[in-house]
Short mmCIF file of C-alpha atoms in Angstrom, two decimals:
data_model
loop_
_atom_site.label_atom_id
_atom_site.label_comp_id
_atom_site.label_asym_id
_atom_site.label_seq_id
_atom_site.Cartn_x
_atom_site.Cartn_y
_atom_site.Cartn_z
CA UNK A 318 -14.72 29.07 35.76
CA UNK A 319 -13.64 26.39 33.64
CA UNK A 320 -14.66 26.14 29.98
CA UNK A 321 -15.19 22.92 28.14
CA UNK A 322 -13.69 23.35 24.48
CA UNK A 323 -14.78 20.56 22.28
CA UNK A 324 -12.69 20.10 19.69
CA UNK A 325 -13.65 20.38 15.89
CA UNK A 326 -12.85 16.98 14.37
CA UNK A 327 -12.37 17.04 10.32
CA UNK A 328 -12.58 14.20 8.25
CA UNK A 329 -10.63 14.58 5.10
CA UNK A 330 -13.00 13.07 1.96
CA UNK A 331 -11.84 9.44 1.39
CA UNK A 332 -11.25 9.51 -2.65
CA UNK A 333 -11.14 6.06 -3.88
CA UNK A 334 -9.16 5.44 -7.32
CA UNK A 335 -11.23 5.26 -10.24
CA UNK A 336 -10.80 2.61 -12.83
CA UNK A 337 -12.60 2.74 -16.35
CA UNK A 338 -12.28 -0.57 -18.45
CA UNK A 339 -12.88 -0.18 -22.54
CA UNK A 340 -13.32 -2.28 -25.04
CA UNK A 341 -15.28 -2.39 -28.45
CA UNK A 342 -19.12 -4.25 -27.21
CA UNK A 343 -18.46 -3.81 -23.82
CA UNK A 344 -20.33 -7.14 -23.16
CA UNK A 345 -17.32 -9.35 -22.43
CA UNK A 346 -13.89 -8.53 -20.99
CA UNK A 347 -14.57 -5.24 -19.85
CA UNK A 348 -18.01 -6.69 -17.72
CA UNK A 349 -16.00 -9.47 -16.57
CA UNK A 350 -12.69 -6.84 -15.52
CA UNK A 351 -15.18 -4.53 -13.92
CA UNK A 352 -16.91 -7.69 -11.92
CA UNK A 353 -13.93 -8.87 -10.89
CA UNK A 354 -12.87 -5.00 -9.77
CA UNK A 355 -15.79 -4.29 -7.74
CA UNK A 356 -16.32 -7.74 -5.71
CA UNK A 357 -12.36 -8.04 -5.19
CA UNK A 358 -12.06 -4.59 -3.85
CA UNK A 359 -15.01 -4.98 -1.59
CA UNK A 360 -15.87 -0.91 -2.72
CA UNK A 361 -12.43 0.48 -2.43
CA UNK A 362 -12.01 1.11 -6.15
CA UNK A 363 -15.35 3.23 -8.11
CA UNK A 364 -15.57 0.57 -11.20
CA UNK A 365 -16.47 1.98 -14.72
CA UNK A 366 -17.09 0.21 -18.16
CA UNK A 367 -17.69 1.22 -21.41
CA UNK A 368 -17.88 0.59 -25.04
CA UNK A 369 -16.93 2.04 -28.26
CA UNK A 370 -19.56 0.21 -29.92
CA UNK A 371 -21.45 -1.25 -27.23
CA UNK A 372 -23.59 -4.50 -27.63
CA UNK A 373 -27.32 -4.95 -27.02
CA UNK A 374 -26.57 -7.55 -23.81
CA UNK A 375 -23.68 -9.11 -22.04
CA UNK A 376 -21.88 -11.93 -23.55
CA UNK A 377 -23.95 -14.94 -21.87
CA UNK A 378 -20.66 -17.09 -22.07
CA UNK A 379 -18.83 -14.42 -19.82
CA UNK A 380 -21.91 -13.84 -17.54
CA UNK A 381 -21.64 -17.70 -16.89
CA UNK A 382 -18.52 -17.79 -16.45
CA UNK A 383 -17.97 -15.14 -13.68
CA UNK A 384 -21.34 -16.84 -12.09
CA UNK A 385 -18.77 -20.03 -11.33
CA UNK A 386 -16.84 -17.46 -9.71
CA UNK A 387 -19.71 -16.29 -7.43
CA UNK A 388 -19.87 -13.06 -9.64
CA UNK A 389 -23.21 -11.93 -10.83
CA UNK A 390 -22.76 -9.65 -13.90
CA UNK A 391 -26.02 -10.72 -15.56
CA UNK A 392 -27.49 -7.20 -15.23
CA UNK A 393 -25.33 -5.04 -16.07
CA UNK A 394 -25.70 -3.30 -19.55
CA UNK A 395 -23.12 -2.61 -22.16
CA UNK A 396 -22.54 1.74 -21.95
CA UNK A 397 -21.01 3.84 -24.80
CA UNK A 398 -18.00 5.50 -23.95
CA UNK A 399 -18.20 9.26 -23.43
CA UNK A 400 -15.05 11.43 -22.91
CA UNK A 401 -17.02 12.03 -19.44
CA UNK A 402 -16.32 8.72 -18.24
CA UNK A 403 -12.51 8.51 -19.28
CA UNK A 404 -12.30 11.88 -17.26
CA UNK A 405 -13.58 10.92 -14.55
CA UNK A 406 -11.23 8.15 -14.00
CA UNK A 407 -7.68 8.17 -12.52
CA UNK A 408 -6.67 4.50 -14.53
CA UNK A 409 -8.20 3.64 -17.97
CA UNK A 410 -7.70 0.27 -19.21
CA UNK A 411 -8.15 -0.77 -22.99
CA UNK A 412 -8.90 -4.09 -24.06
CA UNK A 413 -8.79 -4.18 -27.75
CA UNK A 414 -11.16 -1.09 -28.36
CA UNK A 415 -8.30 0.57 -30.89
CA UNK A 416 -8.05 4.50 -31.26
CA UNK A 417 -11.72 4.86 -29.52
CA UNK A 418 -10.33 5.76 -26.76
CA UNK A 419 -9.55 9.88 -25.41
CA UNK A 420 -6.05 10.24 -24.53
CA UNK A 421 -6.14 12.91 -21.43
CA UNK A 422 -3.00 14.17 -19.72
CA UNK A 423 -2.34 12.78 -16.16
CA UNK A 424 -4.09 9.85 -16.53
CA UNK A 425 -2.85 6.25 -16.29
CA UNK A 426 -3.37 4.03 -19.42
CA UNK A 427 -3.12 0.46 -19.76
CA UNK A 428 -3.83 -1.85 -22.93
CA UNK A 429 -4.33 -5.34 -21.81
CA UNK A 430 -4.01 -7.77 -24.82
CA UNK A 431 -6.79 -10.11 -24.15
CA UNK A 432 -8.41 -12.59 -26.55
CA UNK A 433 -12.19 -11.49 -27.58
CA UNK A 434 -14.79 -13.62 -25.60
CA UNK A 435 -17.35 -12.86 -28.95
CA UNK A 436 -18.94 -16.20 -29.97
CA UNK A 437 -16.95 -17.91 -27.54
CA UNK A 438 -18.72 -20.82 -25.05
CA UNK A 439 -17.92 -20.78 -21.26
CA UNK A 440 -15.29 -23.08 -21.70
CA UNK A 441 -13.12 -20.34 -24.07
CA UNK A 442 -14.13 -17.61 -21.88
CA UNK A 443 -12.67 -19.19 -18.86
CA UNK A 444 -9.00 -18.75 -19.51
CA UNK A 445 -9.79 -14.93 -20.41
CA UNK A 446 -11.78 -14.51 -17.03
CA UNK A 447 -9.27 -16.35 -15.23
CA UNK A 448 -6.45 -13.90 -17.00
CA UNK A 449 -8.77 -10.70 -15.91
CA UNK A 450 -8.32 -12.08 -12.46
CA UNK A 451 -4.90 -12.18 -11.85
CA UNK A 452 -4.48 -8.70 -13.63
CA UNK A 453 -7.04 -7.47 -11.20
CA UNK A 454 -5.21 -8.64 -8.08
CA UNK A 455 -1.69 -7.29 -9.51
CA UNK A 456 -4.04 -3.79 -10.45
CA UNK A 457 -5.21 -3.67 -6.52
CA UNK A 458 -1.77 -4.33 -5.36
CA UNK A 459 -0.65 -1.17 -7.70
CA UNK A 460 -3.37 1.21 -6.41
CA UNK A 461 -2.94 0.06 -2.69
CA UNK A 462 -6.12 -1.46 -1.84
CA UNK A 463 -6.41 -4.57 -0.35
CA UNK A 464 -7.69 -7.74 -2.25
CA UNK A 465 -11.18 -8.63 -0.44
CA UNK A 466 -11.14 -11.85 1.02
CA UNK A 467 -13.60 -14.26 -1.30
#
C-alpha cells in the first residue's frame, strides 16, 4: 500500500520596510517624498506621511508638480503625526519638522534638508521634487527594493 504524503508548504509573511516622511504641514515635501515612494516602489515599501502641524490641503504647486511626473497626489490629505505612526515604521525621515518628532530606539532616522515648497509656484517646487526623487531612488537602493520601471 503506498501512501501519498503531500507536503505542508509554508509561506513565511513578506514584511515590506516601512517608511514614514515628517514635516511641519505635511502638504508639500513629505506628499511629494511619499508619491514618489509609493509609485517608484511599485508596493514594495508601506508609505506613511505626517505632520506636526498639518495643513488644511496639499500644496497645489507640489500636487502640480508631481502631476508632470505622472504622479497624482491631489487627494491625499495632510495627517497629524501620532507616536503610532513613527512606531510603526522601520525608517523615519524628517524634513524640517524640528523636535516634533518621537525619537524610538531601533529605528532609522534621516533629516533631509530640503527647501519649504510653502508659497512657492510649480516652477520653485520643481527643483525640490526633482531633489525628493533622486533621494528616493538612493532610499530604495538602501532598503533593497527595486526602483519600478516608470
Amino acid at each position: 500500500m503506498t501512501s501519498a504524503t503531500t507536503a505542508a508548504t509554508t509561506t513565511a509573511p513578506t514584511t515590506r520596510p516601512s517608511v514614514l516622511f515628517v514635516c511641519v504641514h505635511n502638504a508639500g515635501r513629505s506628499q511629494m517624498a511619499a508619491g514618489y515612494l509609493t509609485s517608484l516602489s511599485a508596493g514594495g515599501v508601506e508609505v506613511r506621511s505626517a505632520g506636526s502641524i498639518p495643513a488644511d490641503r496639499v500644496n497645489p504647486a507640489a500636487v502640480a508638480a508631481m502631476a508632470e511626473e505622472g504622479i497624482d497626489i491631489a487627494a491625499q490629505t495632510p495627517t497629524v503625526l501620532t507616536t503610532a505612526a513613527v512606531e510603526a515604521s522601520d525608517v523615519v525621515i524628517t524634513m524640517g519638522c524640528g523636535d516634533a518628532c518621537p525619537i524610538f530606539p531601533g529605528k532609522r532616522y534621516e533629516d533631509w534638508d530640503l527647501e519649504d515648497p510653502a508659497g512657492q509656484g510649480v516652477e520653485a517646487v520643481r527643483p525640490i521634487r526633482d531633489e525628493i526623487r533622486r533621494r528616493i531612488i538612493t532610499l530604495l537602493g538602501e532598503l533593497g527594493v527595486p526602483v519600478a520601471s516608470s
